[in-house]
């Protein structure tokens, strides 16, 4: 409810910022203040939409509709959406598809969010000039998705905590982006698709998230 109530005021703050920055005359100092307000309001708006997604997914009786989803197209569109952010760190995103056809039964919107969150983390915790590689394969009756980066990695003692809501490593806390909800949401989406998720990581070398999703989910 709180997230829902926050949606309107936050979008009003954002539209006032946008209008002021585009139309009003202001000194460089004032512009800097407005840009700071806009940046923080954007973060709030992302948090609100994360919270709404979680609330919706957790509401009892939430059954997302399933349709045929082309994972290759979905991975490509998520990568496209984040090319700007990846380019800022000169990170290249590669998609390698060995799943023929690359189609599973699932919810398009949720699986798109899953790719966005994993790729976004790959960029956030990736190294400048590095890569994010997405592999799609078949493993028995499952589609296997592997999202790998060559970034900072995750210390072994933190590996089981990263799935918790609002968990962020101490290092990640120091920069202001992110709320520690991305992987919690990814795990939730995997669970809704009756799949599994695991992580392999080595500090300084990189991280891989390995997901399996049933091509045709068992009836519940
Ligand atoms: P956020 O990115 O907002 O902090 P997430 O739930 O997406 O939240 O991730 C939780 C934590 O897991 C991050 O703070 C970071 O420490 C770690 N993490 C997630 N993905 C990666 C990755 N690809 N490489 C290194 N660390 C990661």
PDB file of C-alpha atoms and ligand atoms in Angstrom:
ATOM      1  CA  UNK A   1       0.000   0.000   0.000  1.00  0.00           C
ATOM      2  CA  UNK A   2       2.788   2.396   0.931  1.00  0.00           C
ATOM      3  CA  UNK A   3       4.567   1.714  -2.354  1.00  0.00           C
ATOM      4  CA  UNK A   4       1.355   2.334  -4.237  1.00  0.00           C
ATOM      5  CA  UNK A   5       0.755   5.635  -2.412  1.00  0.00           C
ATOM      6  CA  UNK A   6       4.318   6.759  -3.145  1.00  0.00           C
ATOM      7  CA  UNK A   7       4.004   6.243  -6.866  1.00  0.00           C
ATOM      8  CA  UNK A   8       2.128   9.470  -7.630  1.00  0.00           C
ATOM      9  CA  UNK A   9       4.148  11.929  -5.503  1.00  0.00           C
ATOM     10  CA  UNK A  10       7.403  10.491  -6.811  1.00  0.00           C
ATOM     11  CA  UNK A  11       6.300  10.816 -10.413  1.00  0.00           C
ATOM     12  CA  UNK A  12       5.161  14.401  -9.718  1.00  0.00           C
ATOM     13  CA  UNK A  13       8.597  15.262  -8.284  1.00  0.00           C
ATOM     14  CA  UNK A  14      10.174  13.750 -11.386  1.00  0.00           C
ATOM     15  CA  UNK A  15       7.991  15.662 -13.808  1.00  0.00           C
ATOM     16  CA  UNK A  16       8.634  18.966 -11.979  1.00  0.00           C
ATOM     17  CA  UNK A  17      12.356  18.294 -12.152  1.00  0.00           C
ATOM     18  CA  UNK A  18      12.161  17.468 -15.834  1.00  0.00           C
ATOM     19  CA  UNK A  19      10.114  20.598 -16.576  1.00  0.00           C
ATOM     20  CA  UNK A  20      12.364  22.871 -14.501  1.00  0.00           C
ATOM     21  CA  UNK A  21      15.562  21.512 -16.022  1.00  0.00           C
ATOM     22  CA  UNK A  22      14.217  21.834 -19.549  1.00  0.00           C
ATOM     23  CA  UNK A  23      12.316  25.135 -19.371  1.00  0.00           C
ATOM     24  CA  UNK A  24      13.536  27.343 -16.518  1.00  0.00           C
ATOM     25  CA  UNK A  25      16.559  29.521 -16.440  1.00  0.00           C
ATOM     26  CA  UNK A  26      18.808  28.649 -13.541  1.00  0.00           C
ATOM     27  CA  UNK A  27      22.346  29.074 -12.384  1.00  0.00           C
ATOM     28  CA  UNK A  28      24.729  26.112 -12.658  1.00  0.00           C
ATOM     29  CA  UNK A  29      24.532  25.694  -8.860  1.00  0.00           C
ATOM     30  CA  UNK A  30      20.742  25.436  -8.893  1.00  0.00           C
ATOM     31  CA  UNK A  31      20.867  23.075 -11.890  1.00  0.00           C
ATOM     32  CA  UNK A  32      23.228  20.838  -9.936  1.00  0.00           C
ATOM     33  CA  UNK A  33      20.757  20.751  -7.035  1.00  0.00           C
ATOM     34  CA  UNK A  34      17.884  19.876  -9.400  1.00  0.00           C
ATOM     35  CA  UNK A  35      19.912  17.088 -11.011  1.00  0.00           C
ATOM     36  CA  UNK A  36      20.618  15.676  -7.572  1.00  0.00           C
ATOM     37  CA  UNK A  37      16.903  15.759  -6.650  1.00  0.00           C
ATOM     38  CA  UNK A  38      16.046  14.123  -9.992  1.00  0.00           C
ATOM     39  CA  UNK A  39      18.628  11.384  -9.477  1.00  0.00           C
ATOM     40  CA  UNK A  40      17.333  10.525  -5.998  1.00  0.00           C
ATOM     41  CA  UNK A  41      13.706  10.673  -7.139  1.00  0.00           C
ATOM     42  CA  UNK A  42      14.561   8.233  -9.952  1.00  0.00           C
ATOM     43  CA  UNK A  43      16.029   5.853  -7.394  1.00  0.00           C
ATOM     44  CA  UNK A  44      12.895   6.166  -5.291  1.00  0.00           C
ATOM     45  CA  UNK A  45      10.758   5.452  -8.308  1.00  0.00           C
ATOM     46  CA  UNK A  46      12.790   2.286  -9.036  1.00  0.00           C
ATOM     47  CA  UNK A  47      12.450   1.174  -5.426  1.00  0.00           C
ATOM     48  CA  UNK A  48       8.694   1.758  -5.553  1.00  0.00           C
ATOM     49  CA  UNK A  49       8.342  -0.342  -8.683  1.00  0.00           C
ATOM     50  CA  UNK A  50      10.502  -3.135  -7.161  1.00  0.00           C
ATOM     51  CA  UNK A  51       8.308  -3.116  -4.053  1.00  0.00           C
ATOM     52  CA  UNK A  52       5.134  -3.183  -6.134  1.00  0.00           C
ATOM     53  CA  UNK A  53       6.468  -6.139  -8.122  1.00  0.00           C
ATOM     54  CA  UNK A  54       7.265  -8.027  -4.930  1.00  0.00           C
ATOM     55  CA  UNK A  55       3.927  -7.182  -3.331  1.00  0.00           C
ATOM     56  CA  UNK A  56       2.098  -8.355  -6.430  1.00  0.00           C
ATOM     57  CA  UNK A  57       4.112 -11.559  -6.654  1.00  0.00           C
ATOM     58  CA  UNK A  58       3.593 -12.321  -2.967  1.00  0.00           C
ATOM     59  CA  UNK A  59      -0.115 -11.631  -2.882  1.00  0.00           C
ATOM     60  CA  UNK A  60      -1.884 -14.915  -2.298  1.00  0.00           C
ATOM     61  CA  UNK A  61      -3.335 -16.452  -5.397  1.00  0.00           C
ATOM     62  CA  UNK A  62      -0.928 -14.656  -7.725  1.00  0.00           C
ATOM     63  CA  UNK A  63      -0.715 -16.858 -10.801  1.00  0.00           C
ATOM     64  CA  UNK A  64       1.090 -15.117 -13.637  1.00  0.00           C
ATOM     65  CA  UNK A  65      -0.218 -16.069 -17.028  1.00  0.00           C
ATOM     66  CA  UNK A  66       2.131 -18.323 -18.979  1.00  0.00           C
ATOM     67  CA  UNK A  67       2.658 -18.159 -22.707  1.00  0.00           C
ATOM     68  CA  UNK A  68       5.320 -19.283 -25.194  1.00  0.00           C
ATOM     69  CA  UNK A  69       8.358 -17.122 -24.508  1.00  0.00           C
ATOM     70  CA  UNK A  70      11.359 -16.883 -26.810  1.00  0.00           C
ATOM     71  CA  UNK A  71      14.277 -16.619 -24.367  1.00  0.00           C
ATOM     72  CA  UNK A  72      16.738 -15.516 -27.040  1.00  0.00           C
ATOM     73  CA  UNK A  73      14.554 -12.571 -28.081  1.00  0.00           C
ATOM     74  CA  UNK A  74      13.901 -11.701 -24.443  1.00  0.00           C
ATOM     75  CA  UNK A  75      17.615 -11.768 -23.561  1.00  0.00           C
ATOM     76  CA  UNK A  76      18.340  -9.606 -26.618  1.00  0.00           C
ATOM     77  CA  UNK A  77      15.709  -7.018 -25.728  1.00  0.00           C
ATOM     78  CA  UNK A  78      16.900  -6.851 -22.111  1.00  0.00           C
ATOM     79  CA  UNK A  79      20.493  -6.434 -23.360  1.00  0.00           C
ATOM     80  CA  UNK A  80      19.316  -3.715 -25.777  1.00  0.00           C
ATOM     81  CA  UNK A  81      17.620  -1.845 -22.957  1.00  0.00           C
ATOM     82  CA  UNK A  82      20.901  -1.796 -21.029  1.00  0.00           C
ATOM     83  CA  UNK A  83      23.353  -1.118 -23.885  1.00  0.00           C
ATOM     84  CA  UNK A  84      23.724   2.545 -22.860  1.00  0.00           C
ATOM     85  CA  UNK A  85      24.648   1.618 -19.301  1.00  0.00           C
ATOM     86  CA  UNK A  86      26.970  -1.176 -20.523  1.00  0.00           C
ATOM     87  CA  UNK A  87      28.651   1.207 -22.995  1.00  0.00           C
ATOM     88  CA  UNK A  88      29.532   3.601 -20.169  1.00  0.00           C
ATOM     89  CA  UNK A  89      31.775   0.856 -18.760  1.00  0.00           C
ATOM     90  CA  UNK A  90      32.696  -0.512 -22.192  1.00  0.00           C
ATOM     91  CA  UNK A  91      31.155  -3.833 -21.276  1.00  0.00           C
ATOM     92  CA  UNK A  92      30.110  -6.036 -24.186  1.00  0.00           C
ATOM     93  CA  UNK A  93      27.096  -8.279 -23.901  1.00  0.00           C
ATOM     94  CA  UNK A  94      27.089 -11.538 -25.848  1.00  0.00           C
ATOM     95  CA  UNK A  95      24.210 -13.948 -26.248  1.00  0.00           C
ATOM     96  CA  UNK A  96      24.939 -17.538 -27.283  1.00  0.00           C
ATOM     97  CA  UNK A  97      21.913 -19.650 -27.951  1.00  0.00           C
ATOM     98  CA  UNK A  98      22.139 -23.462 -28.132  1.00  0.00           C
ATOM     99  CA  UNK A  99      18.517 -24.036 -27.179  1.00  0.00           C
ATOM    100  CA  UNK A 100      16.521 -24.965 -30.270  1.00  0.00           C
ATOM    101  CA  UNK A 101      13.898 -23.605 -30.389  1.00  0.00           C
ATOM    102  CA  UNK A 102      14.704 -21.113 -27.588  1.00  0.00           C
ATOM    103  CA  UNK A 103      11.127 -21.221 -26.376  1.00  0.00           C
ATOM    104  CA  UNK A 104       9.718 -22.114 -22.952  1.00  0.00           C
ATOM    105  CA  UNK A 105       6.365 -21.682 -21.275  1.00  0.00           C
ATOM    106  CA  UNK A 106       6.600 -18.713 -18.963  1.00  0.00           C
ATOM    107  CA  UNK A 107       5.568 -15.170 -18.212  1.00  0.00           C
ATOM    108  CA  UNK A 108       7.155 -12.712 -20.654  1.00  0.00           C
ATOM    109  CA  UNK A 109       7.108  -9.692 -18.348  1.00  0.00           C
ATOM    110  CA  UNK A 110       8.631 -11.542 -15.378  1.00  0.00           C
ATOM    111  CA  UNK A 111      11.296 -13.293 -17.452  1.00  0.00           C
ATOM    112  CA  UNK A 112      12.211  -9.965 -19.056  1.00  0.00           C
ATOM    113  CA  UNK A 113      12.648  -8.514 -15.530  1.00  0.00           C
ATOM    114  CA  UNK A 114      14.820 -11.535 -14.645  1.00  0.00           C
ATOM    115  CA  UNK A 115      17.200 -10.863 -17.545  1.00  0.00           C
ATOM    116  CA  UNK A 116      17.240  -7.115 -16.791  1.00  0.00           C
ATOM    117  CA  UNK A 117      18.167  -7.685 -13.138  1.00  0.00           C
ATOM    118  CA  UNK A 118      20.940 -10.187 -13.936  1.00  0.00           C
ATOM    119  CA  UNK A 119      22.435  -8.133 -16.771  1.00  0.00           C
ATOM    120  CA  UNK A 120      22.139  -4.951 -14.723  1.00  0.00           C
ATOM    121  CA  UNK A 121      24.139  -6.592 -11.908  1.00  0.00           C
ATOM    122  CA  UNK A 122      26.671  -7.852 -14.437  1.00  0.00           C
ATOM    123  CA  UNK A 123      27.226  -4.240 -15.469  1.00  0.00           C
ATOM    124  CA  UNK A 124      27.058  -2.817 -11.949  1.00  0.00           C
ATOM    125  CA  UNK A 125      29.627  -5.278 -10.587  1.00  0.00           C
ATOM    126  CA  UNK A 126      31.443  -5.824 -13.878  1.00  0.00           C
ATOM    127  CA  UNK A 127      34.838  -4.468 -14.743  1.00  0.00           C
ATOM    128  CA  UNK A 128      35.450  -1.711 -17.265  1.00  0.00           C
ATOM    129  CA  UNK A 129      36.147  -3.257 -20.663  1.00  0.00           C
ATOM    130  CA  UNK A 130      34.771  -6.603 -19.513  1.00  0.00           C
ATOM    131  CA  UNK A 131      31.947  -8.808 -20.716  1.00  0.00           C
ATOM    132  CA  UNK A 132      28.609 -10.343 -19.867  1.00  0.00           C
ATOM    133  CA  UNK A 133      27.946 -13.650 -21.607  1.00  0.00           C
ATOM    134  CA  UNK A 134      24.526 -15.233 -21.703  1.00  0.00           C
ATOM    135  CA  UNK A 135      24.293 -18.894 -22.686  1.00  0.00           C
ATOM    136  CA  UNK A 136      21.011 -20.648 -23.413  1.00  0.00           C
ATOM    137  CA  UNK A 137      21.139 -24.454 -23.513  1.00  0.00           C
ATOM    138  CA  UNK A 138      18.946 -27.476 -23.085  1.00  0.00           C
ATOM    139  CA  UNK A 139      19.432 -29.733 -20.049  1.00  0.00           C
ATOM    140  CA  UNK A 140      16.990 -32.604 -20.175  1.00  0.00           C
ATOM    141  CA  UNK A 141      13.521 -31.138 -19.916  1.00  0.00           C
ATOM    142  CA  UNK A 142      14.874 -27.773 -18.788  1.00  0.00           C
ATOM    143  CA  UNK A 143      16.192 -24.668 -20.388  1.00  0.00           C
ATOM    144  CA  UNK A 144      19.456 -23.651 -18.781  1.00  0.00           C
ATOM    145  CA  UNK A 145      20.373 -19.976 -18.655  1.00  0.00           C
ATOM    146  CA  UNK A 146      23.867 -18.964 -17.601  1.00  0.00           C
ATOM    147  CA  UNK A 147      24.706 -15.286 -17.128  1.00  0.00           C
ATOM    148  CA  UNK A 148      28.444 -14.792 -16.576  1.00  0.00           C
ATOM    149  CA  UNK A 149      30.571 -11.731 -16.026  1.00  0.00           C
ATOM    150  CA  UNK A 150      34.264 -11.126 -15.425  1.00  0.00           C
ATOM    151  CA  UNK A 151      33.666  -8.572 -12.708  1.00  0.00           C
ATOM    152  CA  UNK A 152      34.520  -8.138  -9.035  1.00  0.00           C
ATOM    153  CA  UNK A 153      33.037 -11.470  -7.892  1.00  0.00           C
ATOM    154  CA  UNK A 154      31.390 -12.277  -4.567  1.00  0.00           C
ATOM    155  CA  UNK A 155      33.302 -13.437  -1.460  1.00  0.00           C
ATOM    156  CA  UNK A 156      32.414 -17.017  -0.538  1.00  0.00           C
ATOM    157  CA  UNK A 157      31.067 -16.014   2.890  1.00  0.00           C
ATOM    158  CA  UNK A 158      28.481 -13.771   1.208  1.00  0.00           C
ATOM    159  CA  UNK A 159      27.247 -16.231  -1.389  1.00  0.00           C
ATOM    160  CA  UNK A 160      24.269 -17.452   0.612  1.00  0.00           C
ATOM    161  CA  UNK A 161      23.218 -13.929   1.666  1.00  0.00           C
ATOM    162  CA  UNK A 162      22.868 -12.344  -1.774  1.00  0.00           C
ATOM    163  CA  UNK A 163      19.347 -13.728  -2.203  1.00  0.00           C
ATOM    164  CA  UNK A 164      17.986 -11.984   0.891  1.00  0.00           C
ATOM    165  CA  UNK A 165      15.842  -8.926   0.427  1.00  0.00           C
ATOM    166  CA  UNK A 166      17.719  -5.657   1.012  1.00  0.00           C
ATOM    167  CA  UNK A 167      21.040  -7.515   1.227  1.00  0.00           C
ATOM    168  CA  UNK A 168      23.905  -5.556  -0.323  1.00  0.00           C
ATOM    169  CA  UNK A 169      27.561  -6.275   0.212  1.00  0.00           C
ATOM    170  CA  UNK A 170      29.386  -3.565   2.176  1.00  0.00           C
ATOM    171  CA  UNK A 171      31.244  -2.565  -0.944  1.00  0.00           C
ATOM    172  CA  UNK A 172      28.019  -2.156  -2.911  1.00  0.00           C
ATOM    173  CA  UNK A 173      26.544   0.012  -0.198  1.00  0.00           C
ATOM    174  CA  UNK A 174      29.174   2.632  -0.761  1.00  0.00           C
ATOM    175  CA  UNK A 175      27.775   3.569  -4.145  1.00  0.00           C
ATOM    176  CA  UNK A 176      24.231   4.763  -4.044  1.00  0.00           C
ATOM    177  CA  UNK A 177      22.606   2.667  -6.772  1.00  0.00           C
ATOM    178  CA  UNK A 178      20.611  -0.457  -5.974  1.00  0.00           C
ATOM    179  CA  UNK A 179      18.501  -1.601  -3.066  1.00  0.00           C
ATOM    180  CA  UNK A 180      19.451  -5.220  -2.632  1.00  0.00           C
ATOM    181  CA  UNK A 181      16.181  -6.391  -4.161  1.00  0.00           C
ATOM    182  CA  UNK A 182      17.317  -7.453  -7.638  1.00  0.00           C
ATOM    183  CA  UNK A 183      18.338 -11.028  -6.833  1.00  0.00           C
ATOM    184  CA  UNK A 184      15.492 -11.499  -4.395  1.00  0.00           C
ATOM    185  CA  UNK A 185      13.127 -10.719  -7.269  1.00  0.00           C
ATOM    186  CA  UNK A 186      15.080 -12.975  -9.670  1.00  0.00           C
ATOM    187  CA  UNK A 187      14.799 -15.865  -7.210  1.00  0.00           C
ATOM    188  CA  UNK A 188      11.096 -15.226  -6.803  1.00  0.00           C
ATOM    189  CA  UNK A 189      10.548 -15.263 -10.566  1.00  0.00           C
ATOM    190  CA  UNK A 190      12.517 -18.518 -10.847  1.00  0.00           C
ATOM    191  CA  UNK A 191      10.354 -20.041  -8.111  1.00  0.00           C
ATOM    192  CA  UNK A 192       7.160 -18.954  -9.893  1.00  0.00           C
ATOM    193  CA  UNK A 193       8.475 -20.823 -12.953  1.00  0.00           C
ATOM    194  CA  UNK A 194       9.334 -23.890 -10.828  1.00  0.00           C
ATOM    195  CA  UNK A 195      12.996 -23.566 -11.744  1.00  0.00           C
ATOM    196  CA  UNK A 196      16.279 -23.461  -9.860  1.00  0.00           C
ATOM    197  CA  UNK A 197      19.021 -20.875  -9.513  1.00  0.00           C
ATOM    198  CA  UNK A 198      22.610 -21.162  -8.352  1.00  0.00           C
ATOM    199  CA  UNK A 199      25.634 -18.906  -8.264  1.00  0.00           C
ATOM    200  CA  UNK A 200      29.323 -19.552  -8.829  1.00  0.00           C
ATOM    201  CA  UNK A 201      31.760 -16.779  -8.125  1.00  0.00           C
ATOM    202  CA  UNK A 202      35.376 -16.027  -7.510  1.00  0.00           C
ATOM    203  CA  UNK A 203      36.564 -12.695  -6.131  1.00  0.00           C
ATOM    204  CA  UNK A 204      38.375 -10.707  -8.792  1.00  0.00           C
ATOM    205  CA  UNK A 205      37.491 -13.165 -11.554  1.00  0.00           C
ATOM    206  CA  UNK A 206      33.754 -12.983 -12.016  1.00  0.00           C
ATOM    207  CA  UNK A 207      30.350 -14.397 -11.302  1.00  0.00           C
ATOM    208  CA  UNK A 208      27.967 -16.789 -13.041  1.00  0.00           C
ATOM    209  CA  UNK A 209      24.304 -17.233 -12.308  1.00  0.00           C
ATOM    210  CA  UNK A 210      22.994 -20.598 -13.501  1.00  0.00           C
ATOM    211  CA  UNK A 211      19.264 -21.011 -13.872  1.00  0.00           C
ATOM    212  CA  UNK A 212      17.179 -23.936 -14.993  1.00  0.00           C
ATOM    213  CA  UNK A 213      13.599 -23.396 -16.047  1.00  0.00           C
ATOM    214  CA  UNK A 214      11.295 -26.217 -17.125  1.00  0.00           C
ATOM    215  CA  UNK A 215      10.532 -25.919 -20.839  1.00  0.00           C
ATOM    216  CA  UNK A 216       7.001 -26.958 -19.967  1.00  0.00           C
ATOM    217  CA  UNK A 217       6.299 -26.356 -16.276  1.00  0.00           C
ATOM    218  CA  UNK A 218       4.675 -29.223 -14.371  1.00  0.00           C
ATOM    219  CA  UNK A 219       0.999 -28.611 -13.615  1.00  0.00           C
ATOM    220  CA  UNK A 220       0.522 -27.326 -10.049  1.00  0.00           C
TER     221      UNK A 220
HETATM  222  P1  LIG B   1      21.769  -4.666  -5.570  1.00  0.00           P
HETATM  223  O1  LIG B   1      22.465  -4.905  -6.874  1.00  0.00           O
HETATM  224  O2  LIG B   1      20.704  -3.636  -5.634  1.00  0.00           O
HETATM  225  O3  LIG B   1      22.722  -4.424  -4.441  1.00  0.00           O
HETATM  226  P2  LIG B   1      20.939  -7.431  -5.743  1.00  0.00           P
HETATM  227  O4  LIG B   1      19.897  -8.183  -4.971  1.00  0.00           O
HETATM  228  O5  LIG B   1      20.779  -7.413  -7.219  1.00  0.00           O
HETATM  229  O6  LIG B   1      20.981  -5.984  -5.159  1.00  0.00           O
HETATM  230  O7  LIG B   1      22.350  -8.041  -5.381  1.00  0.00           O
HETATM  231  C1  LIG B   1      22.702  -8.256  -4.012  1.00  0.00           C
HETATM  232  C2  LIG B   1      24.212  -8.212  -3.836  1.00  0.00           C
HETATM  233  O8  LIG B   1      24.802  -9.332  -4.514  1.00  0.00           O
HETATM  234  C3  LIG B   1      24.876  -6.980  -4.460  1.00  0.00           C
HETATM  235  O9  LIG B   1      24.882  -5.893  -3.552  1.00  0.00           O
HETATM  236  C4  LIG B   1      26.277  -7.484  -4.751  1.00  0.00           C
HETATM  237  O10 LIG B   1      27.076  -7.419  -3.588  1.00  0.00           O
HETATM  238  C5  LIG B   1      26.045  -8.963  -5.079  1.00  0.00           C
HETATM  239  N1  LIG B   1      25.988  -9.213  -6.550  1.00  0.00           N
HETATM  240  C6  LIG B   1      24.894  -9.423  -7.299  1.00  0.00           C
HETATM  241  N2  LIG B   1      25.201  -9.681  -8.585  1.00  0.00           N
HETATM  242  C7  LIG B   1      26.543  -9.628  -8.652  1.00  0.00           C
HETATM  243  C8  LIG B   1      27.508  -9.813  -9.714  1.00  0.00           C
HETATM  244  N3  LIG B   1      27.126 -10.098 -10.971  1.00  0.00           N
HETATM  245  N4  LIG B   1      28.822  -9.688  -9.405  1.00  0.00           N
HETATM  246  C9  LIG B   1      29.214  -9.411  -8.127  1.00  0.00           C
HETATM  247  N5  LIG B   1      28.378  -9.218  -7.088  1.00  0.00           N
HETATM  248  C10 LIG B   1      27.057  -9.327  -7.343  1.00  0.00           C
END
